[in-house]
Short mmCIF file of C-alpha atoms and ligand atoms in Angstrom, two decimals:
data_model
loop_
_atom_site.label_atom_id
_atom_site.label_comp_id
_atom_site.label_asym_id
_atom_site.label_seq_id
_atom_site.Cartn_x
_atom_site.Cartn_y
_atom_site.Cartn_z
CA CYS A 1358 74.10 77.60 79.72
CA PHE A 1359 76.13 76.91 82.73
CA ILE A 1360 79.63 77.33 81.07
CA SER A 1361 78.99 80.89 80.22
CA MET A 1362 78.54 81.75 83.89
CA PHE A 1363 82.44 81.22 84.08
CA LEU A 1364 83.36 82.69 80.61
CA PHE A 1365 83.39 86.37 79.71
CA HIS A 1366 82.81 87.10 76.29
CA ARG A 1367 84.55 89.69 74.38
CA GLN A 1368 82.42 92.71 73.10
CA GLU A 1369 82.97 95.04 70.53
CA GLY A 1370 85.98 97.37 71.24
CA GLU A 1371 87.20 95.07 74.45
CA PRO A 1372 90.40 94.05 74.62
CA PRO A 1373 91.02 90.05 74.29
CA VAL A 1374 90.03 88.07 77.11
CA GLU A 1375 91.89 84.79 78.71
CA ASN A 1376 89.39 83.26 80.97
CA GLY A 1377 92.02 80.55 82.29
CA TRP A 1378 90.57 76.97 82.60
CA ILE A 1379 89.71 76.98 86.15
CA PRO A 1380 86.03 78.09 86.96
CA TYR A 1381 86.37 81.49 89.29
CA ILE A 1382 90.58 80.92 89.87
CA GLY A 1383 90.87 81.79 85.90
CA CYS A 1384 94.45 82.63 85.43
CA ALA A 1385 95.35 82.97 89.13
CA LEU A 1386 97.83 79.98 89.64
CA GLU A 1387 99.87 80.85 86.46
CA PHE A 1388 99.64 84.63 87.05
CA GLY A 1389 100.73 84.18 90.86
CA ALA A 1390 103.60 81.72 90.23
CA ASN A 1391 105.38 84.17 88.01
CA PRO A 1392 103.56 87.21 87.03
CA LEU A 1393 106.41 88.88 84.73
CA LYS A 1394 106.71 85.55 82.73
CA PHE A 1395 103.02 85.35 82.46
CA LEU A 1396 102.44 88.89 81.26
CA GLN A 1397 105.48 88.67 78.75
CA THR A 1398 103.66 85.78 77.05
CA ARG A 1399 100.39 87.50 76.92
CA GLN A 1400 101.77 90.67 75.35
CA ARG A 1401 103.54 88.45 73.01
CA LYS A 1402 100.22 86.76 72.07
CA TYR A 1403 97.75 89.72 72.17
CA GLY A 1404 99.43 92.83 72.20
CA ASP A 1405 99.58 95.57 74.76
CA ALA A 1406 96.11 95.35 76.30
CA PHE A 1407 94.50 92.44 77.19
CA THR A 1408 92.24 90.96 80.06
CA CYS A 1409 92.63 88.11 82.43
CA LYS A 1410 90.29 86.36 84.67
CA ILE A 1411 92.47 86.26 88.23
CA ALA A 1412 90.41 84.86 91.14
CA GLY A 1413 87.06 86.13 90.17
CA ASN A 1414 88.14 89.49 88.93
CA PHE A 1415 88.70 90.78 85.48
CA ILE A 1416 91.93 92.56 85.24
CA THR A 1417 92.86 94.47 81.99
CA PHE A 1418 96.71 94.93 81.82
CA ILE A 1419 98.09 97.49 80.10
CA THR A 1420 101.71 96.50 79.25
CA ASP A 1421 102.89 99.29 76.81
CA PRO A 1422 104.74 102.10 78.86
CA PHE A 1423 103.57 104.88 76.88
CA SER A 1424 99.90 104.23 77.72
CA TYR A 1425 100.74 104.01 81.15
CA ASN A 1426 99.74 108.01 81.48
CA SER A 1427 96.23 107.14 80.28
CA VAL A 1428 95.64 105.22 83.18
CA VAL A 1429 97.64 107.22 85.80
CA ARG A 1430 95.75 110.38 84.70
CA HIS A 1431 92.38 108.64 84.28
CA GLY A 1432 91.23 109.72 88.16
CA LYS A 1433 87.57 109.98 86.80
CA ASN A 1434 86.44 106.60 86.04
CA LEU A 1435 89.00 104.74 88.07
CA ASN A 1436 89.40 104.30 91.67
CA PHE A 1437 92.47 102.94 93.50
CA GLN A 1438 91.31 103.19 97.19
CA ALA A 1439 88.43 100.85 97.12
CA ILE A 1440 90.92 98.23 96.23
CA ALA A 1441 93.46 99.44 98.58
CA LEU A 1442 91.21 99.44 101.28
CA LYS A 1443 89.67 95.85 100.80
CA ILE A 1444 93.34 94.46 100.97
CA SER A 1445 94.59 96.66 103.83
CA LYS A 1446 91.26 95.60 105.98
CA ARG A 1447 91.99 91.82 105.26
CA VAL A 1448 95.37 92.29 106.10
CA PHE A 1449 95.70 94.51 109.29
CA ASN A 1450 91.94 94.18 110.45
CA HIS A 1451 92.01 97.69 110.99
CA ALA A 1452 88.92 100.44 111.71
CA ASP A 1453 87.09 100.92 108.09
CA PHE A 1454 87.10 104.91 108.72
CA THR A 1455 84.28 105.14 105.79
CA ASP A 1456 82.17 104.07 108.72
CA ALA A 1457 81.00 107.76 109.88
CA LYS A 1458 80.86 106.28 113.34
CA TYR A 1459 84.45 106.81 113.72
CA GLY A 1460 84.61 110.85 112.92
CA ILE A 1461 87.38 110.37 110.77
CA ASN A 1462 88.16 110.27 106.96
CA TYR A 1463 90.67 108.76 104.52
CA GLU A 1464 91.02 112.56 103.24
CA GLU A 1465 92.35 113.59 106.83
CA ILE A 1466 94.66 110.40 106.89
CA HIS A 1467 96.16 111.05 103.34
CA GLN A 1468 96.72 114.73 104.25
CA ILE A 1469 98.79 113.74 107.22
CA PHE A 1470 101.18 111.47 104.92
CA ASN A 1471 101.75 114.36 102.54
CA LYS A 1472 102.33 116.87 105.21
CA THR A 1473 104.62 114.97 107.67
CA LEU A 1474 106.50 112.64 105.18
CA GLN A 1475 107.59 115.40 102.47
CA GLY A 1476 109.12 118.63 101.71
CA PHE A 1477 110.33 120.38 105.08
CA SER A 1478 109.19 117.49 107.14
CA LEU A 1479 111.95 115.39 105.89
CA ASP A 1480 114.53 117.50 107.57
CA PRO A 1481 113.66 116.30 111.28
CA LEU A 1482 112.96 112.96 109.87
CA THR A 1483 116.52 112.70 108.15
CA SER A 1484 118.35 113.68 111.28
CA SER A 1485 116.37 111.78 113.35
CA MET A 1486 117.00 108.87 111.13
CA MET A 1487 120.71 109.38 111.15
CA GLU A 1488 121.13 109.59 114.79
CA ASN A 1489 119.07 106.38 115.13
CA LEU A 1490 121.22 104.61 112.62
CA GLN A 1491 124.28 105.56 114.52
CA PHE A 1492 122.73 104.58 117.78
CA VAL A 1493 122.02 101.19 116.65
CA MET A 1494 125.42 100.62 114.53
CA LEU A 1495 127.40 101.87 117.66
CA GLN A 1496 125.67 99.53 120.00
CA ASP A 1497 128.22 96.75 118.18
CA LYS A 1498 131.04 99.54 119.30
CA LYS A 1499 130.59 98.40 122.86
CA SER A 1500 131.50 94.86 122.38
CA PRO A 1501 135.43 94.05 123.07
CA ASP A 1502 135.66 92.17 120.00
CA SER A 1503 133.99 94.62 117.42
CA SER A 1504 136.88 95.18 115.58
CA ASN A 1505 137.64 91.51 114.88
CA TRP A 1506 135.81 90.21 111.76
CA THR A 1507 132.36 88.83 112.45
CA THR A 1508 130.30 86.72 109.64
CA GLU A 1509 126.98 87.22 109.33
CA SER A 1510 123.95 86.90 106.99
CA LEU A 1511 123.67 90.14 104.87
CA TYR A 1512 119.87 90.26 104.77
CA ALA A 1513 119.74 89.74 108.44
CA PHE A 1514 122.05 92.24 109.24
CA SER A 1515 120.47 94.74 107.17
CA TYR A 1516 117.56 93.78 108.19
CA ARG A 1517 118.16 94.27 112.01
CA ILE A 1518 119.84 97.71 111.60
CA MET A 1519 117.21 99.28 109.33
CA PHE A 1520 114.55 97.96 111.41
CA GLU A 1521 115.23 99.09 114.62
CA ALA A 1522 116.53 102.48 113.53
CA GLY A 1523 113.55 103.06 111.22
CA TYR A 1524 111.30 101.80 114.29
CA LEU A 1525 113.07 104.35 116.63
CA THR A 1526 112.75 107.41 114.05
CA LEU A 1527 108.98 106.85 113.53
CA PHE A 1528 107.70 105.72 116.94
CA GLY A 1529 110.36 107.38 119.33
CA LYS A 1530 112.80 106.46 122.07
CA ASN A 1531 111.46 105.59 125.16
CA LYS A 1532 111.80 108.76 127.49
CA LYS A 1533 113.73 106.97 130.25
CA ALA A 1534 116.32 105.32 127.84
CA MET A 1535 116.90 108.67 126.40
CA LYS A 1536 118.19 110.01 129.83
CA GLN A 1537 121.99 109.90 129.65
CA ASP A 1538 123.78 107.08 131.26
CA ASN A 1539 120.30 105.07 131.62
CA THR A 1540 121.85 101.86 130.12
CA GLU A 1541 119.23 99.36 131.79
CA LYS A 1542 116.61 101.31 129.95
CA VAL A 1543 118.47 101.32 126.80
CA LYS A 1544 118.92 97.84 126.86
CA ALA A 1545 115.39 97.26 127.79
CA GLN A 1546 114.12 99.45 124.72
CA HIS A 1547 116.46 97.27 122.40
CA VAL A 1548 115.01 94.03 123.76
CA ALA A 1549 111.54 95.42 123.25
CA ILE A 1550 112.32 96.35 119.74
CA GLN A 1551 113.80 93.03 118.73
CA SER A 1552 110.53 91.39 119.87
CA VAL A 1553 108.50 93.94 117.77
CA MET A 1554 111.07 92.90 115.20
CA GLU A 1555 110.17 89.18 115.43
CA ASN A 1556 106.55 89.37 115.31
CA PHE A 1557 106.56 91.78 112.39
CA LYS A 1558 108.57 88.87 110.82
CA VAL A 1559 106.10 86.35 111.20
CA PHE A 1560 103.07 88.62 110.29
CA ASP A 1561 104.85 90.04 107.13
CA ASN A 1562 105.90 86.37 106.16
CA VAL A 1563 102.05 85.48 105.60
CA PHE A 1564 101.29 89.13 104.28
CA PRO A 1565 100.89 87.72 100.64
CA ALA A 1566 98.55 84.80 101.92
CA LEU A 1567 96.39 87.36 103.83
CA ALA A 1568 96.04 89.94 100.74
CA GLY A 1569 95.33 86.87 98.52
CA GLY A 1570 92.42 86.38 101.05
CA ILE A 1571 93.35 83.44 103.31
CA PRO A 1572 92.03 83.93 106.49
CA LEU A 1573 94.35 84.78 109.31
CA LEU A 1574 92.80 81.83 111.29
CA PHE A 1575 94.93 79.60 109.28
CA PHE A 1576 98.16 81.33 110.67
CA LYS A 1577 97.83 80.82 114.50
CA ALA A 1578 101.36 82.45 114.97
CA ALA A 1579 100.80 85.29 112.70
CA LYS A 1580 97.38 86.37 114.51
CA GLN A 1581 99.41 86.20 117.87
CA SER A 1582 102.25 88.76 116.15
CA ARG A 1583 99.86 90.87 114.82
CA MET A 1584 98.02 91.42 118.06
CA ALA A 1585 101.36 91.69 119.86
CA LEU A 1586 102.16 94.59 117.39
CA ALA A 1587 99.01 96.46 117.66
CA GLN A 1588 99.66 96.03 121.62
CA ALA A 1589 103.18 97.43 121.15
CA LEU A 1590 101.93 100.36 119.50
CA SER A 1591 98.77 101.34 121.64
CA HIS A 1592 98.61 104.90 122.33
CA ASN A 1593 99.62 103.82 125.91
CA ASN A 1594 102.55 102.79 124.93
CA LEU A 1595 103.57 105.42 122.33
CA ARG A 1596 102.93 108.00 125.14
CA GLN A 1597 106.18 106.72 126.93
CA ASN A 1598 108.25 107.50 124.00
CA GLY A 1599 109.87 110.87 122.95
CA ASN A 1600 110.92 112.30 119.65
CA LYS A 1601 107.99 110.58 117.72
CA SER A 1602 107.87 111.41 113.92
CA GLN A 1603 104.94 113.99 113.18
CA LEU A 1604 103.64 111.35 110.98
CA ILE A 1605 102.81 109.29 114.29
CA GLU A 1606 102.41 112.22 116.70
CA GLN A 1607 99.51 113.51 114.27
CA ARG A 1608 97.67 110.29 113.66
CA MET A 1609 97.84 109.82 117.61
CA GLN A 1610 95.88 113.19 117.83
CA LEU A 1611 93.49 112.51 115.09
CA PHE A 1612 92.73 108.95 116.27
CA ASP A 1613 92.50 110.23 120.17
CA HIS A 1614 89.55 112.52 118.78
CA SER A 1615 87.36 109.54 117.60
CA PRO A 1616 84.58 108.69 119.55
CA ALA A 1617 84.46 105.19 118.56
CA LEU A 1618 88.21 103.97 118.57
CA ASP A 1619 89.51 102.04 121.50
CA GLU A 1620 93.22 101.30 122.33
CA LEU A 1621 93.46 98.34 120.45
CA SER A 1622 92.04 99.69 117.32
CA LYS A 1623 94.29 102.55 117.57
CA GLY A 1624 97.41 100.27 117.75
CA LYS A 1625 96.07 98.31 114.71
CA THR A 1626 95.93 101.49 112.60
CA HIS A 1627 99.62 102.06 113.48
CA VAL A 1628 100.38 98.31 112.15
CA THR A 1629 99.74 99.55 109.03
CA MET A 1630 102.14 102.49 109.19
CA LEU A 1631 105.00 99.91 110.52
CA TRP A 1632 104.40 97.97 107.79
CA ALA A 1633 104.27 100.47 105.07
CA SER A 1634 107.56 102.04 106.31
CA GLN A 1635 109.45 98.61 106.93
CA ALA A 1636 108.12 96.02 104.18
CA ASN A 1637 109.82 97.56 101.24
CA THR A 1638 112.46 99.67 103.19
CA LEU A 1639 114.18 96.29 104.27
CA PRO A 1640 114.56 94.36 101.18
CA ALA A 1641 115.68 97.43 99.09
CA THR A 1642 118.30 98.05 101.83
CA PHE A 1643 119.48 94.94 101.42
CA TRP A 1644 119.70 94.99 97.71
CA SER A 1645 121.60 98.28 97.79
CA VAL A 1646 124.09 97.01 100.37
CA TYR A 1647 124.55 93.67 98.60
CA TYR A 1648 125.20 95.51 95.19
CA LEU A 1649 127.24 98.27 96.84
CA ILE A 1650 129.84 95.78 98.31
CA ARG A 1651 129.70 93.26 95.30
CA SER A 1652 130.94 95.65 92.84
CA GLN A 1653 134.35 97.15 93.46
CA GLU A 1654 133.81 100.00 91.20
CA ALA A 1655 130.58 100.87 92.58
CA LEU A 1656 132.03 100.48 95.92
CA GLN A 1657 135.05 102.93 95.00
CA ALA A 1658 132.66 105.63 93.40
CA VAL A 1659 130.28 105.78 96.44
CA LYS A 1660 133.03 105.73 99.13
CA ASN A 1661 134.59 108.83 97.00
CA GLU A 1662 131.20 110.72 97.33
CA ILE A 1663 131.36 109.77 101.42
CA GLU A 1664 134.84 110.81 101.49
CA ASP A 1665 134.38 113.96 99.79
CA LEU A 1666 131.46 114.90 101.78
CA LEU A 1667 133.04 114.21 105.16
CA LEU A 1668 136.06 116.14 103.97
CA VAL A 1669 133.98 119.21 103.03
CA THR A 1670 131.89 118.97 106.40
CA ASN A 1671 135.00 118.48 108.40
CA GLN A 1672 133.91 115.43 110.25
CA LYS A 1673 135.52 111.93 111.05
CA PRO A 1674 133.35 108.89 111.76
CA GLY A 1675 134.37 106.75 115.09
CA ASP A 1676 133.70 109.62 117.86
CA MET A 1677 130.52 108.41 119.92
CA ASN A 1678 130.00 111.71 121.25
CA ASN A 1679 130.20 113.49 117.81
CA PRO A 1680 127.64 111.42 115.54
CA ILE A 1681 128.14 112.03 111.61
CA ILE A 1682 125.58 114.66 110.41
CA PHE A 1683 124.62 114.53 106.69
CA THR A 1684 121.70 116.79 106.05
CA ARG A 1685 119.10 116.20 103.00
CA GLU A 1686 120.57 118.55 100.95
CA GLN A 1687 123.99 116.61 101.07
CA LEU A 1688 122.26 113.16 100.71
CA ASP A 1689 120.70 114.59 97.88
CA SER A 1690 123.98 115.45 96.27
CA MET A 1691 125.44 111.94 96.68
CA ARG A 1692 124.41 111.25 93.06
CA ALA A 1693 126.55 107.77 92.31
CA MET A 1694 124.81 106.42 95.76
CA GLY A 1695 121.26 107.59 94.15
CA SER A 1696 121.71 105.77 90.77
CA LEU A 1697 122.84 102.75 92.93
CA ILE A 1698 119.98 102.81 94.81
CA ASN A 1699 117.81 103.34 91.68
CA GLU A 1700 119.57 100.54 89.95
CA SER A 1701 118.89 98.29 93.02
CA LEU A 1702 115.18 99.12 93.21
CA ARG A 1703 114.84 98.57 89.16
CA LEU A 1704 116.14 95.07 89.59
CA SER A 1705 114.26 94.18 92.70
CA SER A 1706 110.73 95.77 92.62
CA ALA A 1707 107.66 93.91 91.51
CA SER A 1708 104.51 96.04 92.37
CA ILE A 1709 101.50 95.95 90.80
CA MET A 1710 98.91 99.11 90.27
CA LEU A 1711 95.29 98.42 90.16
CA ARG A 1712 92.49 100.59 89.64
CA VAL A 1713 88.67 99.65 89.57
CA ALA A 1714 86.35 100.89 86.79
CA THR A 1715 83.61 103.16 88.50
CA GLU A 1716 81.38 103.00 85.40
CA ASN A 1717 81.47 101.93 81.71
CA PHE A 1718 84.00 104.11 79.80
CA VAL A 1719 86.07 104.17 77.16
CA LEU A 1720 90.09 104.17 77.76
CA THR A 1721 92.15 105.56 74.53
CA LEU A 1722 95.75 104.18 74.69
CA ASP A 1723 98.85 105.95 73.37
CA THR A 1724 98.26 104.16 69.82
CA GLY A 1725 94.75 105.85 69.59
CA THR A 1726 93.39 102.27 70.11
CA ASN A 1727 89.93 102.88 72.05
CA LEU A 1728 89.29 100.42 75.15
CA ALA A 1729 85.59 99.59 76.35
CA VAL A 1730 86.15 98.93 79.92
CA ARG A 1731 83.18 97.58 81.73
CA LYS A 1732 82.23 99.04 85.41
CA GLY A 1733 83.99 96.58 88.01
CA ASP A 1734 86.60 95.65 85.85
CA GLN A 1735 90.15 96.50 87.13
CA ILE A 1736 93.21 98.06 85.22
CA GLY A 1737 96.50 96.69 86.17
CA LEU A 1738 99.81 98.10 85.04
CA TYR A 1739 102.77 95.71 86.15
CA PRO A 1740 106.05 97.83 85.99
CA GLN A 1741 108.46 95.22 86.64
CA GLN A 1742 107.90 94.59 82.67
CA LEU A 1743 109.53 97.93 81.86
CA HIS A 1744 111.98 98.13 84.31
CA LEU A 1745 113.31 94.56 82.63
CA ASP A 1746 112.65 95.73 78.87
CA PRO A 1747 115.65 95.13 76.67
CA GLU A 1748 114.52 97.88 74.63
CA ILE A 1749 114.82 100.34 77.44
CA TYR A 1750 117.45 99.17 79.63
CA GLU A 1751 120.26 97.34 77.86
CA ASP A 1752 121.31 94.18 79.51
CA PRO A 1753 118.20 94.63 81.68
CA LEU A 1754 119.22 91.80 84.28
CA GLU A 1755 122.67 93.07 84.86
CA PHE A 1756 123.46 95.53 87.69
CA LYS A 1757 125.30 98.64 86.62
CA TYR A 1758 125.44 101.21 89.25
CA ASN A 1759 125.90 104.08 87.10
CA ARG A 1760 122.84 103.43 85.07
CA PHE A 1761 121.01 106.53 86.36
CA LEU A 1762 123.98 108.58 85.91
CA ASP A 1763 124.39 110.94 83.08
CA GLU A 1764 127.59 112.14 81.19
CA ASN A 1765 128.00 114.59 83.51
CA GLY A 1766 127.41 112.71 86.70
CA LYS A 1767 123.88 114.11 87.17
CA GLU A 1768 120.96 111.85 87.62
CA LYS A 1769 119.87 110.44 84.21
CA THR A 1770 116.37 111.01 83.43
CA THR A 1771 115.64 110.39 79.73
CA PHE A 1772 115.27 106.76 78.95
CA TYR A 1773 113.95 105.67 75.61
CA LYS A 1774 112.16 102.89 73.80
CA ASN A 1775 111.71 102.68 70.00
CA GLY A 1776 113.43 106.01 69.86
CA ARG A 1777 110.77 107.93 72.16
CA LYS A 1778 111.70 109.41 75.21
CA LEU A 1779 109.56 107.73 78.03
CA LYS A 1780 107.63 109.65 80.87
CA TYR A 1781 107.82 106.55 83.03
CA TYR A 1782 110.73 104.28 83.32
CA LEU A 1783 111.24 103.70 86.82
CA MET A 1784 108.05 103.00 89.11
CA PRO A 1785 108.93 101.35 92.55
CA PHE A 1786 107.00 103.56 94.15
CA GLY A 1787 103.60 103.61 92.20
CA SER A 1788 102.56 106.44 90.46
CA GLY A 1789 99.47 109.05 90.33
CA VAL A 1790 97.03 108.94 93.19
CA SER A 1791 98.38 105.79 94.74
CA MET A 1792 102.15 106.99 94.66
CA CYS A 1793 104.00 106.13 97.68
CA PRO A 1794 104.06 109.44 100.08
CA GLY A 1795 107.33 107.86 101.78
CA ARG A 1796 109.30 107.75 99.02
CA PHE A 1797 111.52 110.64 99.79
CA PHE A 1798 112.37 109.37 102.97
CA ALA A 1799 112.95 105.92 102.01
CA ILE A 1800 115.49 107.15 99.66
CA ASN A 1801 117.00 109.16 102.14
CA GLU A 1802 117.26 106.32 104.66
CA ILE A 1803 118.65 103.94 102.50
CA LYS A 1804 121.38 106.74 101.67
CA GLN A 1805 121.84 107.26 105.36
CA CYS A 1806 122.25 103.54 106.18
CA LEU A 1807 124.92 102.84 103.16
CA ALA A 1808 126.86 106.02 104.07
CA LEU A 1809 127.20 105.16 107.66
CA LEU A 1810 127.80 101.45 107.18
CA LEU A 1811 130.73 102.69 105.15
CA CYS A 1812 131.78 105.18 107.78
CA TYR A 1813 131.84 102.65 110.58
CA TYR A 1814 132.33 99.21 108.94
CA ASP A 1815 134.91 97.07 106.37
CA MET A 1816 132.34 94.81 104.91
CA GLU A 1817 132.88 92.00 102.17
CA LEU A 1818 131.09 89.23 100.52
CA LEU A 1819 132.51 85.85 101.60
CA ASP A 1820 132.00 84.58 97.99
CA ALA A 1821 131.83 87.77 95.79
CA THR A 1822 131.93 85.55 92.87
CA ALA A 1823 128.52 83.56 93.54
CA PRO A 1824 125.65 84.25 91.71
CA THR A 1825 123.12 86.84 92.61
CA PRO A 1826 120.41 85.16 94.62
CA ALA A 1827 117.24 85.13 92.68
CA LEU A 1828 114.33 87.12 93.66
CA ASP A 1829 111.63 85.37 95.71
CA ASN A 1830 108.39 85.72 93.87
CA SER A 1831 106.19 84.90 96.47
CA ARG A 1832 105.40 88.46 97.25
CA ALA A 1833 105.33 89.85 93.66
CA GLY A 1834 102.71 92.37 93.33
CA PHE A 1835 103.39 93.86 96.86
CA GLY A 1836 106.68 95.56 96.28
CA ILE A 1837 110.30 95.10 96.48
CA LEU A 1838 110.98 91.36 96.41
CA GLN A 1839 113.22 89.72 98.95
CA PRO A 1840 116.06 87.57 98.00
CA SER A 1841 115.35 83.77 97.88
CA HIS A 1842 118.12 83.16 100.06
CA ASP A 1843 120.45 85.13 102.49
CA VAL A 1844 124.25 85.69 101.40
CA LEU A 1845 126.99 85.46 104.06
CA PHE A 1846 129.46 88.54 104.65
CA ARG A 1847 131.70 89.31 107.08
CA TYR A 1848 132.43 92.77 108.76
CA ARG A 1849 134.29 94.63 111.31
CA MET A 1850 134.20 98.22 113.04
CA LYS A 1851 136.65 100.52 111.82
C1 HEM B 1215 102.18 103.13 99.72
C2 HEM B 1215 106.41 101.44 97.60
C3 HEM B 1215 108.55 102.89 101.72
C4 HEM B 1215 104.97 104.85 103.12
C5 HEM B 1215 103.15 102.55 98.61
C6 HEM B 1215 103.00 101.99 97.45
C7 HEM B 1215 104.09 101.76 96.97
C8 HEM B 1215 105.06 101.88 97.72
C9 HEM B 1215 104.33 100.70 95.44
C10 HEM B 1215 101.70 102.01 96.61
C11 HEM B 1215 100.75 100.86 96.82
C12 HEM B 1215 99.82 100.76 95.94
O1 HEM B 1215 99.59 101.21 94.97
O2 HEM B 1215 98.79 100.39 96.49
C13 HEM B 1215 107.51 101.79 98.81
C14 HEM B 1215 108.90 101.56 98.29
C15 HEM B 1215 109.44 101.88 99.59
C16 HEM B 1215 108.66 102.39 100.80
C17 HEM B 1215 109.49 100.51 97.26
C18 HEM B 1215 111.04 101.57 100.07
C19 HEM B 1215 111.67 101.18 99.29
C20 HEM B 1215 107.80 103.65 102.40
C21 HEM B 1215 108.11 104.43 103.71
C22 HEM B 1215 107.20 104.88 103.96
C23 HEM B 1215 105.90 104.74 103.17
C24 HEM B 1215 109.46 104.68 104.25
C25 HEM B 1215 106.88 105.90 105.44
C26 HEM B 1215 107.62 106.04 106.27
C27 HEM B 1215 103.95 104.54 102.69
C28 HEM B 1215 102.24 104.78 102.76
C29 HEM B 1215 101.66 104.21 101.79
C30 HEM B 1215 102.67 103.78 100.63
C31 HEM B 1215 101.28 105.67 103.96
C32 HEM B 1215 100.16 104.38 101.42
C33 HEM B 1215 99.72 105.65 100.89
C34 HEM B 1215 98.44 105.61 100.38
O3 HEM B 1215 97.27 104.90 100.94
O4 HEM B 1215 97.79 106.69 99.73
N1 HEM B 1215 104.50 102.69 99.10
N2 HEM B 1215 107.23 102.41 99.94
N3 HEM B 1215 106.45 103.68 102.29
N4 HEM B 1215 103.95 103.68 101.42
FE1 HEM B 1215 105.57 103.30 100.57
#
């Protein structure tokens, strides 16, 4: 009958299903408004696995963290790329490399991520970011009143510093601006990056809507901004820059060999990298700086680590001709700061992990329950549930900078639920095949930013007793959530 076209009936061995009451849309509105609340109420109603109809898709959510492994390790029948590609093509309008005419395959692209963002490749990235962060921060020092207090919004402040430094690190510096005393070119480069940043903001604001399937033609300004970003990242422009990251160098070489990619298409593929490298890092840096300066205890612990490191390495901040250098190993050794960043990520991350079933199969959960999964259905994990589970994290909504430190001051990696040790307890970077290849660099660059901010600035919130801003749920599912409003703070150069 007509109604059964919209309803999905439960078959033997399949999880309970919720169709929602609107045809096609299903539970999408309630889920989209607050995924965490939605999943928590359904978990109480149905247990650890249930299927929901969301915008035409059937998604089976697995909410028991002990069963996450069954999904993460189930590469054979569960595909990640199909969903990721569909969304990224929609959002970025980039070339579809599954089409043989481009002469490039996704395997080659993935290999470049792993080769250029991990292991030894982190060393040049780390030193370049260290230099660029100081380059950006010390621009302020040139103004005569930089030692007076300045009041600014913290999100805007951390955003502009991280964006510019991260951009220079990946996409390089203008070769003419790199020549000593070429202040005009340095200024022009700064202005050009500001313009990229403004376009990025406009485009990023509509990212959730585009990913959700609303066409770009409804967002005129964002359409122009996306085009401007692709033009800024054309190979002709990127060739003017020196000190580019290996990530971008190798992608440029790969794309230059394609017989079918034109200049604009190449730029569009780099916009995906700009987004991947900035969209989560920017709010993650904000939350880390915010919690750092809000808690005196955290601030003191982190300051001690930095002072110790400066002493051991015989460095003094403030000399523009001798920038501070912290190596990757030294950054790794800052455990209190590492814990503070993990705690900030725990409280702000809300990514969804989706896989699509490539055939009918049976998924065995940790409890031994066998779930029948239909071809075309999706399996979803939503680790924010895990991150805010009071059985795992006591007072889960509270920020505790040392939550990820053990009794010996090393990184704490043992967390329990119902007396059982968890394999997965913190997943801001996803897991398995879709795990973020930039995660080591991301943590490093946030550490560098915090360390250098404390080296160069005094900083304090204008109202340290004001409640922490709520999370803006409009980006739930896409990574680190932004604050619902900005907070004022004041800073001055030391
Ligand atoms: C993918 C999180 C920073 C590069 C991902 C994914 C997550 C994530 C959850 C998987 C998305 C999915 O399952 O579909 C984060 C967070 C970051 C961060 C929380 C910062 C705090 C970075 C940085 C870079 C980067 C700095 C690069 C410079 C990438 C790339 C992918 C990715 C290239 C796609 C990988 C693929 O297609 O397999 N990130 N990321 N990320 N991330 Fe990150």
